[in-house]
Amino acid sequence: MEKETERRYQEWLENELYDADLKKELEAIKGNDEKINDAFYRDLEFGTGGLRGVIGAGTNRMNVMTVAKASQGYSEYLNKNFENPSVAIAHDSRIKSDLFSETAASVFAANGIKVHMYPTLMPTPSLSFAVRHLGCSGGIVVTASHNPAKYNGYKVYGPDGCQITTKAAEAIQKAINGIDIFHGIKRIDFKAGLESGAISWIGDETVNAFIDAVSNESLLKDNDGDKNLSIVYTPLNGAGLKCVTTCLKKNGYTNISVVKEQENPDGNFPTCPYPNPEIREALELGLRDAAAKQSDILIATDPDSDRVGIAVRNSEGGYALLSGNETGVLLLDWIAKRRIELGQMPEKPVAVKTIVTTDMASRIAARYGIEMREVLTGFKYIGEQIGLLEKDGEANRYILGFEESYGYLTGSYVRDKDAVDGAMMIADMTAYYRKRGKSLLEVLDSLYKEYGYFYNTLYSYEFDGEEGFQKMKAMTKKMREEAPDKWNGSPIIVKNDYLNSVSTDKDGNKTKIELPVSDVMKFMTESGISVVVRPSGTEPKLKIYFSIRADNKEKAAQEEKALKAEVEAFLGI
């Protein structure tokens, strides 16, 4: 074990910690060099996504100490950049989320920052809304989104309701680096903060305003859709229950059944180890209920209710899960169609997608005369585009932003993906087509016939610990510096290096990429293949995205299988 790692471990043993559970864990790993090293070999990294890590003792873990240190750094940043700063705080159902949010509030209040805090768990988009609605200088939400139960996290937002920029993250990280975790953090007692008014609860007025803002996005009039459709909903033991069901009922959907085992908050996620609506296993109980009731649609939101996944009844009476790309293109086509029908299509409409989201969306946008803007992976970049439109007095041009990872937003009232809005818009779209005798699967099939079949897949490769982290870095370096000139036998015609902001064409000509710097590579080939490789910004994972356009699913699947094997062999996975 490294001397520095041992020193950190001893320091944590000897000093006062804000959570008794930490001392017990430190004693339990005494003598286990591997566990001590993994917990202390580095500080949990702070970036534009804030913090995210495994819950436990150590500098490389999510705990009250690392949360307090991050909050002290954020406090110093806010006090330096804002006059009379204030923050909003929300949390989800995860283990220790309530303790972490109270710890953060105690640190902010001790630093003279006014705290507005939701008294119960709330969706991430409601935090983005509160920051703007209450005129705060920033905000945080304690969540690890859709990660397994052992994780928690700390997302940070700016005054625009967007997750912080790279520049802000770097400034906050610099402040964090200068803080002694045991002696450099200011804290007050949480209850004393409430009594003094330094910390105050966010009331029903803000919650109701959020629900109203989502409801205003509806594109259905009273008789435009069959709102008697049967909906099974699961919040996956997370934060979505109140807001999603309230919003659906407010908009005329009363035939809603909630999955009993996943209804109440539970950070252990006992029925779905991976509480992610992208994964079928998380939806099994919902599919069970939908089949029993022969419901029209299953809607699932992740623990912080910013992602939404769906399954729809097929012609045989079973259920088909739709991917984020499929739901996104259905929404884009329907929103464009409805806005035209209602006379609500803005002049020069804008939609936004990420670089790893299906190119089918660009084709649909072109058909309707919609400007499709492409941004880096991460919904904050979509939020940034909404902000730029708003700055020019053109927020009404924005009609939809979405990403393949099940995130959607139709309005400018927040700056993050919103599963409350997504659930309502999906219900509206389903009700609209149901009244016209069509299923979402039939509509999707017609879109594929019109635009071609787009086959999109994502694979995540996990690399735990220090050794895994270094291996992942070596793989991204190899892809950047040694990639072949063909994938699946098709010549690469464009290579985008977002870390160095350079796009290179097949003749070697280089152009500057006008997007923020990010450790991502994207390759596009002559035959329409695209390959994107990026390390996750929030987890120890390497993510690889494949996209293939073909005449049908079977042919595309064959090509994708060969492409995956080729890329894995190249990287040595």
Coordinates of N, CA and C in Angstrom, one line a residue, residues 62-231:
M62 N -18.5 8.3 -1.6 CA -19.6 9.3 -1.3 C -19.9 9.1 0.2
N63 N -19.7 10.2 1.0 CA -20.0 10.2 2.4 C -20.1 11.6 2.9
V64 N -20.5 11.8 4.1 CA -20.8 13.1 4.6 C -19.5 14.0 4.6
M65 N -18.4 13.4 4.7 CA -17.1 14.2 4.6 C -16.9 14.8 3.2
T66 N -17.0 13.9 2.2 CA -16.7 14.3 0.8 C -17.8 15.3 0.4
V67 N -19.1 15.0 0.9 CA -20.2 16.0 0.5 C -19.9 17.3 1.2
A68 N -19.5 17.3 2.4 CA -19.3 18.6 3.1 C -18.1 19.4 2.5
K69 N -17.1 18.7 2.1 CA -15.9 19.3 1.4 C -16.3 19.9 0.1
A70 N -17.1 19.2 -0.7 CA -17.6 19.7 -2.0 C -18.5 20.9 -1.7
S71 N -19.3 20.9 -0.7 CA -20.3 22.0 -0.4 C -19.5 23.2 0.1
Q72 N -18.4 23.0 0.8 CA -17.6 24.1 1.2 C -16.9 24.8 0.0
G73 N -16.4 23.9 -0.9 CA -15.8 24.5 -2.2 C -16.9 25.2 -3.0
Y74 N -18.1 24.7 -3.1 CA -19.1 25.3 -3.9 C -19.6 26.6 -3.2
S75 N -19.6 26.6 -1.9 CA -19.9 27.8 -1.1 C -18.9 29.0 -1.4
E76 N -17.6 28.6 -1.4 CA -16.6 29.6 -1.7 C -16.7 30.2 -3.1
Y77 N -17.1 29.3 -4.0 CA -17.3 29.7 -5.4 C -18.5 30.7 -5.5
L78 N -19.6 30.3 -4.8 CA -20.8 31.2 -4.8 C -20.6 32.5 -4.2
N79 N -19.9 32.5 -3.0 CA -19.6 33.8 -2.3 C -18.7 34.7 -3.1
K80 N -17.8 34.1 -3.9 CA -16.9 34.9 -4.8 C -17.6 35.4 -6.0
N81 N -18.6 34.8 -6.5 CA -19.2 35.1 -7.8 C -20.6 35.7 -7.7
F82 N -21.3 35.7 -6.5 CA -22.6 36.2 -6.4 C -22.8 37.1 -5.2
E83 N -23.6 38.1 -5.3 CA -23.9 38.9 -4.1 C -25.1 38.3 -3.4
N84 N -25.1 38.1 -2.1 CA -26.1 37.5 -1.3 C -26.6 36.1 -2.0
P85 N -25.7 35.2 -2.2 CA -26.1 34.0 -2.9 C -27.1 33.1 -2.2
S86 N -27.8 32.3 -2.9 CA -28.7 31.3 -2.4 C -28.7 30.1 -3.2
V87 N -29.1 29.0 -2.6 CA -29.1 27.7 -3.3 C -30.4 27.0 -3.0
A88 N -30.8 26.1 -4.0 CA -31.9 25.2 -3.8 C -31.4 23.8 -3.7
I89 N -32.0 22.9 -2.9 CA -31.5 21.5 -2.7 C -32.7 20.6 -2.8
A90 N -32.4 19.5 -3.5 CA -33.4 18.4 -3.6 C -32.6 17.1 -3.4
H91 N -33.3 16.0 -3.1 CA -32.7 14.7 -3.0 C -33.7 13.6 -3.4
D92 N -33.1 12.4 -3.8 CA -34.0 11.3 -4.2 C -34.0 10.3 -3.0
S93 N -34.4 9.0 -3.4 CA -34.6 8.0 -2.3 C -33.4 7.2 -2.0
R94 N -32.2 7.5 -2.5 CA -31.0 6.7 -2.2 C -30.6 6.7 -0.8
I95 N -29.8 5.7 -0.5 CA -29.2 5.5 0.8 C -28.4 6.8 1.2
K96 N -28.8 7.3 2.4 CA -28.1 8.5 2.9 C -28.4 9.8 2.1
S97 N -29.3 9.8 1.1 CA -29.6 11.0 0.4 C -30.1 12.2 1.3
D98 N -30.9 11.8 2.3 CA -31.4 12.8 3.2 C -30.3 13.4 4.1
L99 N -29.4 12.5 4.6 CA -28.3 13.0 5.4 C -27.3 13.8 4.6
F100 N -27.1 13.4 3.4 CA -26.1 14.2 2.5 C -26.7 15.6 2.2
S101 N -28.0 15.6 1.9 CA -28.6 16.9 1.6 C -28.7 17.8 2.8
E102 N -28.9 17.3 4.0 CA -28.9 18.1 5.2 C -27.5 18.6 5.5
T103 N -26.5 17.7 5.3 CA -25.1 18.1 5.5 C -24.7 19.3 4.6
A104 N -25.1 19.2 3.3 CA -24.8 20.2 2.4 C -25.5 21.5 2.8
A105 N -26.7 21.4 3.3 CA -27.5 22.6 3.7 C -26.8 23.3 4.9
S106 N -26.3 22.4 5.8 CA -25.6 23.0 7.0 C -24.3 23.7 6.6
V107 N -23.6 23.2 5.6 CA -22.4 23.9 5.2 C -22.7 25.2 4.5
F108 N -23.7 25.2 3.5 CA -24.1 26.4 2.8 C -24.5 27.5 3.8
A109 N -25.4 27.1 4.8 CA -25.9 28.1 5.7 C -24.8 28.7 6.6
A110 N -23.8 27.8 7.0 CA -22.7 28.3 7.8 C -21.8 29.3 7.0
N111 N -21.9 29.2 5.7 CA -21.1 30.1 4.8 C -21.9 31.3 4.4
G112 N -23.0 31.6 5.0 CA -23.8 32.7 4.7 C -24.7 32.6 3.5
I113 N -24.9 31.4 3.0 CA -25.7 31.2 1.8 C -27.1 30.8 2.2
K114 N -28.1 31.5 1.7 CA -29.5 31.2 2.0 C -29.9 29.8 1.3
V115 N -30.5 28.9 2.0 CA -30.8 27.6 1.5 C -32.3 27.4 1.4
H116 N -32.8 27.0 0.2 CA -34.2 26.6 0.0 C -34.1 25.1 -0.3
M117 N -34.9 24.3 0.5 CA -34.7 22.9 0.4 C -36.1 22.2 0.4
Y118 N -36.2 21.3 -0.5 CA -37.5 20.5 -0.6 C -37.5 19.6 0.7
P119 N -38.7 19.6 1.4 CA -38.8 18.8 2.6 C -38.9 17.3 2.4
T120 N -39.3 16.9 1.2 CA -39.4 15.5 0.9 C -38.7 15.2 -0.5
L121 N -38.4 13.9 -0.8 CA -37.7 13.6 -2.0 C -38.5 14.2 -3.2
M122 N -37.8 14.7 -4.2 CA -38.4 15.3 -5.4 C -37.5 14.9 -6.6
P123 N -38.1 15.0 -7.8 CA -37.4 14.7 -9.1 C -36.3 15.7 -9.3
T124 N -35.2 15.3 -10.0 CA -34.2 16.2 -10.4 C -34.7 17.4 -11.2
P125 N -35.6 17.3 -12.2 CA -36.1 18.4 -12.9 C -36.7 19.5 -12.0
S126 N -37.3 19.0 -10.9 CA -38.0 20.0 -10.0 C -36.9 20.9 -9.3
L127 N -35.7 20.4 -9.2 CA -34.6 21.2 -8.6 C -34.2 22.2 -9.6
S128 N -34.0 21.8 -10.9 CA -33.7 22.8 -12.0 C -34.8 23.9 -12.0
F129 N -36.1 23.5 -11.8 CA -37.2 24.4 -11.8 C -37.1 25.4 -10.7
A130 N -36.8 24.8 -9.5 CA -36.7 25.7 -8.2 C -35.6 26.7 -8.3
V131 N -34.5 26.3 -8.9 CA -33.4 27.3 -9.0 C -33.9 28.5 -9.8
R132 N -34.6 28.3 -10.9 CA -35.0 29.4 -11.7 C -36.2 30.2 -11.0
H133 N -37.2 29.4 -10.5 CA -38.4 29.9 -9.9 C -38.1 30.8 -8.7
L134 N -37.2 30.3 -7.9 CA -36.9 31.1 -6.7 C -35.7 32.1 -6.8
G135 N -35.2 32.2 -8.0 CA -34.1 33.1 -8.3 C -32.8 32.8 -7.6
C136 N -32.5 31.5 -7.5 CA -31.3 31.1 -6.7 C -30.0 31.3 -7.6
S137 N -28.9 31.3 -6.9 CA -27.6 31.4 -7.6 C -27.1 30.1 -8.1
G138 N -27.7 29.0 -7.5 CA -27.3 27.6 -7.9 C -28.2 26.6 -7.2
G139 N -27.7 25.4 -7.3 CA -28.5 24.3 -6.6 C -27.8 23.0 -6.6
I140 N -28.2 22.1 -5.8 CA -27.7 20.7 -5.9 C -28.9 19.7 -5.7
V141 N -28.7 18.6 -6.3 CA -29.6 17.4 -6.0 C -28.7 16.2 -5.7
V142 N -29.1 15.6 -4.6 CA -28.3 14.4 -4.1 C -29.0 13.2 -4.8
T143 N -28.3 12.6 -5.7 CA -28.8 11.5 -6.5 C -27.6 10.8 -7.2
A144 N -27.8 9.5 -7.5 CA -26.9 8.9 -8.5 C -27.7 8.4 -9.6
S145 N -28.8 9.1 -9.9 CA -29.6 8.8 -11.1 C -30.1 7.3 -11.1
H146 N -29.6 6.6 -12.1 CA -30.1 5.2 -12.4 C -29.1 4.2 -12.0
N147 N -28.0 4.6 -11.2 CA -27.0 3.6 -10.8 C -27.5 2.6 -9.8
P148 N -26.7 1.5 -9.6 CA -27.1 0.6 -8.5 C -27.1 1.2 -7.2
A149 N -27.7 0.5 -6.2 CA -27.9 1.0 -4.8 C -26.7 1.4 -4.1
K150 N -25.5 0.8 -4.5 CA -24.3 1.2 -3.7 C -23.8 2.6 -4.0
Y151 N -24.3 3.2 -5.1 CA -23.9 4.6 -5.5 C -24.8 5.7 -4.9
N152 N -24.1 6.8 -4.7 CA -24.9 8.1 -4.6 C -24.1 9.2 -5.2
G153 N -24.7 10.4 -5.3 CA -24.0 11.4 -6.1 C -24.5 12.8 -5.6
Y154 N -24.0 13.8 -6.3 CA -24.2 15.2 -5.9 C -24.1 16.1 -7.2
K155 N -25.2 16.3 -7.8 CA -25.3 17.1 -9.0 C -25.3 18.6 -8.7
V156 N -24.6 19.4 -9.4 CA -24.5 20.8 -9.1 C -25.1 21.6 -10.3
Y157 N -25.9 22.6 -10.0 CA -26.6 23.5 -11.0 C -26.2 24.9 -10.9
G158 N -26.2 25.6 -12.0 CA -26.0 27.0 -12.0 C -27.2 27.8 -11.9
P159 N -27.2 29.2 -12.0 CA -28.4 30.0 -11.8 C -29.4 29.9 -12.9
D160 N -28.9 29.3 -14.1 CA -29.8 29.1 -15.2 C -30.6 27.8 -15.1
G161 N -30.4 27.0 -14.0 CA -31.0 25.7 -13.9 C -30.4 24.6 -14.6
C162 N -29.2 24.9 -15.3 CA -28.4 23.9 -16.0 C -27.4 23.3 -15.1
Q163 N -27.0 22.1 -15.4 CA -25.8 21.6 -14.7 C -24.6 22.5 -15.0
I164 N -23.7 22.7 -14.1 CA -22.6 23.6 -14.2 C -21.7 23.4 -15.4
T165 N -21.2 24.5 -15.9 CA -20.3 24.4 -17.1 C -18.9 23.9 -16.6
T166 N -18.1 23.5 -17.6 CA -16.7 23.1 -17.3 C -15.9 24.1 -16.6
K167 N -16.1 25.4 -17.0 CA -15.4 26.5 -16.3 C -15.7 26.6 -14.9
A168 N -17.0 26.5 -14.6 CA -17.5 26.6 -13.2 C -17.0 25.4 -12.4
A169 N -17.1 24.2 -13.0 CA -16.6 23.0 -12.3 C -15.1 23.1 -12.0
E170 N -14.3 23.6 -12.9 CA -12.9 23.7 -12.6 C -12.7 24.7 -11.5
A171 N -13.4 25.8 -11.4 CA -13.3 26.8 -10.4 C -13.7 26.2 -9.0
I172 N -14.8 25.4 -9.0 CA -15.2 24.8 -7.8 C -14.2 23.7 -7.3
Q173 N -13.7 22.9 -8.3 CA -12.6 21.9 -8.0 C -11.4 22.6 -7.4
K174 N -11.0 23.7 -7.9 CA -9.8 24.5 -7.4 C -10.1 24.9 -5.9
A175 N -11.3 25.3 -5.6 CA -11.7 25.7 -4.3 C -11.7 24.5 -3.4
I176 N -12.2 23.4 -3.9 CA -12.2 22.1 -3.1 C -10.8 21.7 -2.7
N177 N -9.9 21.8 -3.7 CA -8.5 21.3 -3.5 C -7.8 22.0 -2.4
G178 N -8.3 23.3 -2.1 CA -7.6 24.1 -1.0 C -8.2 23.9 0.3
I179 N -9.1 22.9 0.5 CA -9.9 22.8 1.7 C -9.3 21.6 2.5
D180 N -9.0 21.8 3.8 CA -8.7 20.7 4.7 C -10.0 20.0 5.1
I181 N -10.2 18.7 4.8 CA -11.5 18.1 5.0 C -11.9 18.0 6.5
F182 N -10.9 18.1 7.4 CA -11.2 18.0 8.8 C -11.3 19.3 9.5
H183 N -10.6 20.3 9.0 CA -10.5 21.6 9.7 C -10.9 22.8 8.9
G184 N -11.2 22.6 7.6 CA -11.5 23.8 6.7 C -12.9 23.9 6.3
I185 N -13.8 23.1 7.0 CA -15.3 23.2 6.6 C -16.1 23.9 7.7
K186 N -16.9 24.8 7.3 CA -17.8 25.5 8.2 C -19.1 24.8 8.2
R187 N -19.7 24.5 9.3 CA -21.0 23.9 9.5 C -21.8 24.5 10.6
I188 N -23.1 24.5 10.5 CA -24.0 24.8 11.6 C -24.9 23.6 11.8
D189 N -25.5 23.5 12.9 CA -26.5 22.5 13.2 C -27.7 22.7 12.2
F190 N -28.2 21.6 11.6 CA -29.2 21.7 10.6 C -30.5 22.2 11.2
K191 N -30.9 21.7 12.4 CA -32.1 22.2 13.0 C -32.0 23.7 13.4
A192 N -30.8 24.1 13.9 CA -30.6 25.5 14.2 C -30.7 26.3 13.0
G193 N -30.3 25.8 11.8 CA -30.4 26.6 10.6 C -31.9 26.8 10.2
L194 N -32.7 25.7 10.4 CA -34.1 25.9 10.1 C -34.8 26.9 11.1
E195 N -34.4 26.9 12.3 CA -35.0 27.8 13.3 C -34.6 29.2 13.1
S196 N -33.4 29.4 12.6 CA -32.9 30.8 12.3 C -33.4 31.3 11.0
G197 N -33.9 30.5 10.1 CA -34.3 30.9 8.8 C -33.2 30.9 7.8
A198 N -32.0 30.5 8.2 CA -30.9 30.3 7.2 C -31.2 29.2 6.2
I199 N -32.0 28.2 6.7 CA -32.5 27.1 5.8 C -34.0 27.2 5.9
S200 N -34.7 27.1 4.7 CA -36.1 27.1 4.7 C -36.6 26.1 3.8
W201 N -37.8 25.5 4.1 CA -38.4 24.5 3.2 C -39.0 25.1 2.0
I202 N -38.9 24.5 0.9 CA -39.6 24.9 -0.4 C -41.0 24.4 -0.2
G203 N -42.0 25.3 -0.5 CA -43.4 25.0 -0.2 C -44.1 24.5 -1.4
D204 N -45.4 24.2 -1.2 CA -46.3 23.7 -2.3 C -46.4 24.6 -3.5
E205 N -46.3 25.9 -3.3 CA -46.4 26.8 -4.4 C -45.4 26.5 -5.5
T206 N -44.2 26.2 -5.1 CA -43.2 25.9 -6.1 C -43.5 24.5 -6.8
V207 N -43.9 23.6 -6.0 CA -44.2 22.2 -6.5 C -45.4 22.4 -7.5
N208 N -46.4 23.1 -7.1 CA -47.6 23.3 -8.0 C -47.2 24.0 -9.3
A209 N -46.3 25.0 -9.1 CA -45.9 25.8 -10.3 C -45.1 24.9 -11.3
F210 N -44.3 24.0 -10.7 CA -43.6 23.0 -11.6 C -44.6 22.1 -12.3
I211 N -45.6 21.6 -11.6 CA -46.6 20.7 -12.3 C -47.4 21.5 -13.4
D212 N -47.7 22.8 -13.1 CA -48.4 23.6 -14.0 C -47.5 23.9 -15.3
A213 N -46.2 24.1 -15.1 CA -45.3 24.3 -16.2 C -45.3 23.1 -17.1
V214 N -45.2 21.9 -16.5 CA -45.2 20.7 -17.3 C -46.6 20.6 -18.1
S215 N -47.7 20.8 -17.4 CA -49.0 20.6 -18.0 C -49.2 21.6 -19.1
N216 N -48.6 22.7 -19.1 CA -48.7 23.7 -20.2 C -48.0 23.2 -21.5
E217 N -47.2 22.2 -21.4 CA -46.6 21.6 -22.6 C -47.5 20.7 -23.4
S218 N -48.6 20.3 -22.8 CA -49.5 19.3 -23.4 C -50.0 19.9 -24.8
L219 N -50.0 19.0 -25.8 CA -50.5 19.3 -27.1 C -51.9 18.7 -27.4
L220 N -52.5 18.2 -26.4 CA -53.8 17.6 -26.6 C -54.9 18.5 -26.1
K221 N -55.9 18.7 -26.9 CA -57.1 19.4 -26.5 C -58.1 18.4 -25.9
D222 N -59.3 18.8 -25.4 CA -60.2 17.9 -24.7 C -60.5 16.6 -25.4
N223 N -60.8 16.7 -26.7 CA -61.3 15.6 -27.4 C -60.3 15.1 -28.5
D224 N -59.0 15.5 -28.4 CA -58.0 15.1 -29.4 C -57.5 13.7 -29.2
G225 N -57.7 13.1 -28.0 CA -57.1 11.8 -27.7 C -57.9 11.0 -26.8
D226 N -57.7 9.7 -26.8 CA -58.5 8.8 -25.9 C -57.7 8.7 -24.6
K227 N -58.1 9.5 -23.6 CA -57.4 9.5 -22.3 C -57.9 8.4 -21.4
N228 N -58.8 7.5 -21.8 CA -59.1 6.4 -21.0 C -58.1 5.3 -21.1
L229 N -57.0 5.5 -21.8 CA -56.0 4.5 -22.0 C -55.5 4.0 -20.6
S230 N -55.2 2.7 -20.5 CA -54.8 2.1 -19.3 C -53.3 2.2 -19.2
I231 N -52.8 2.8 -18.1 CA -51.4 3.1 -17.8 C -50.9 2.3 -16.6

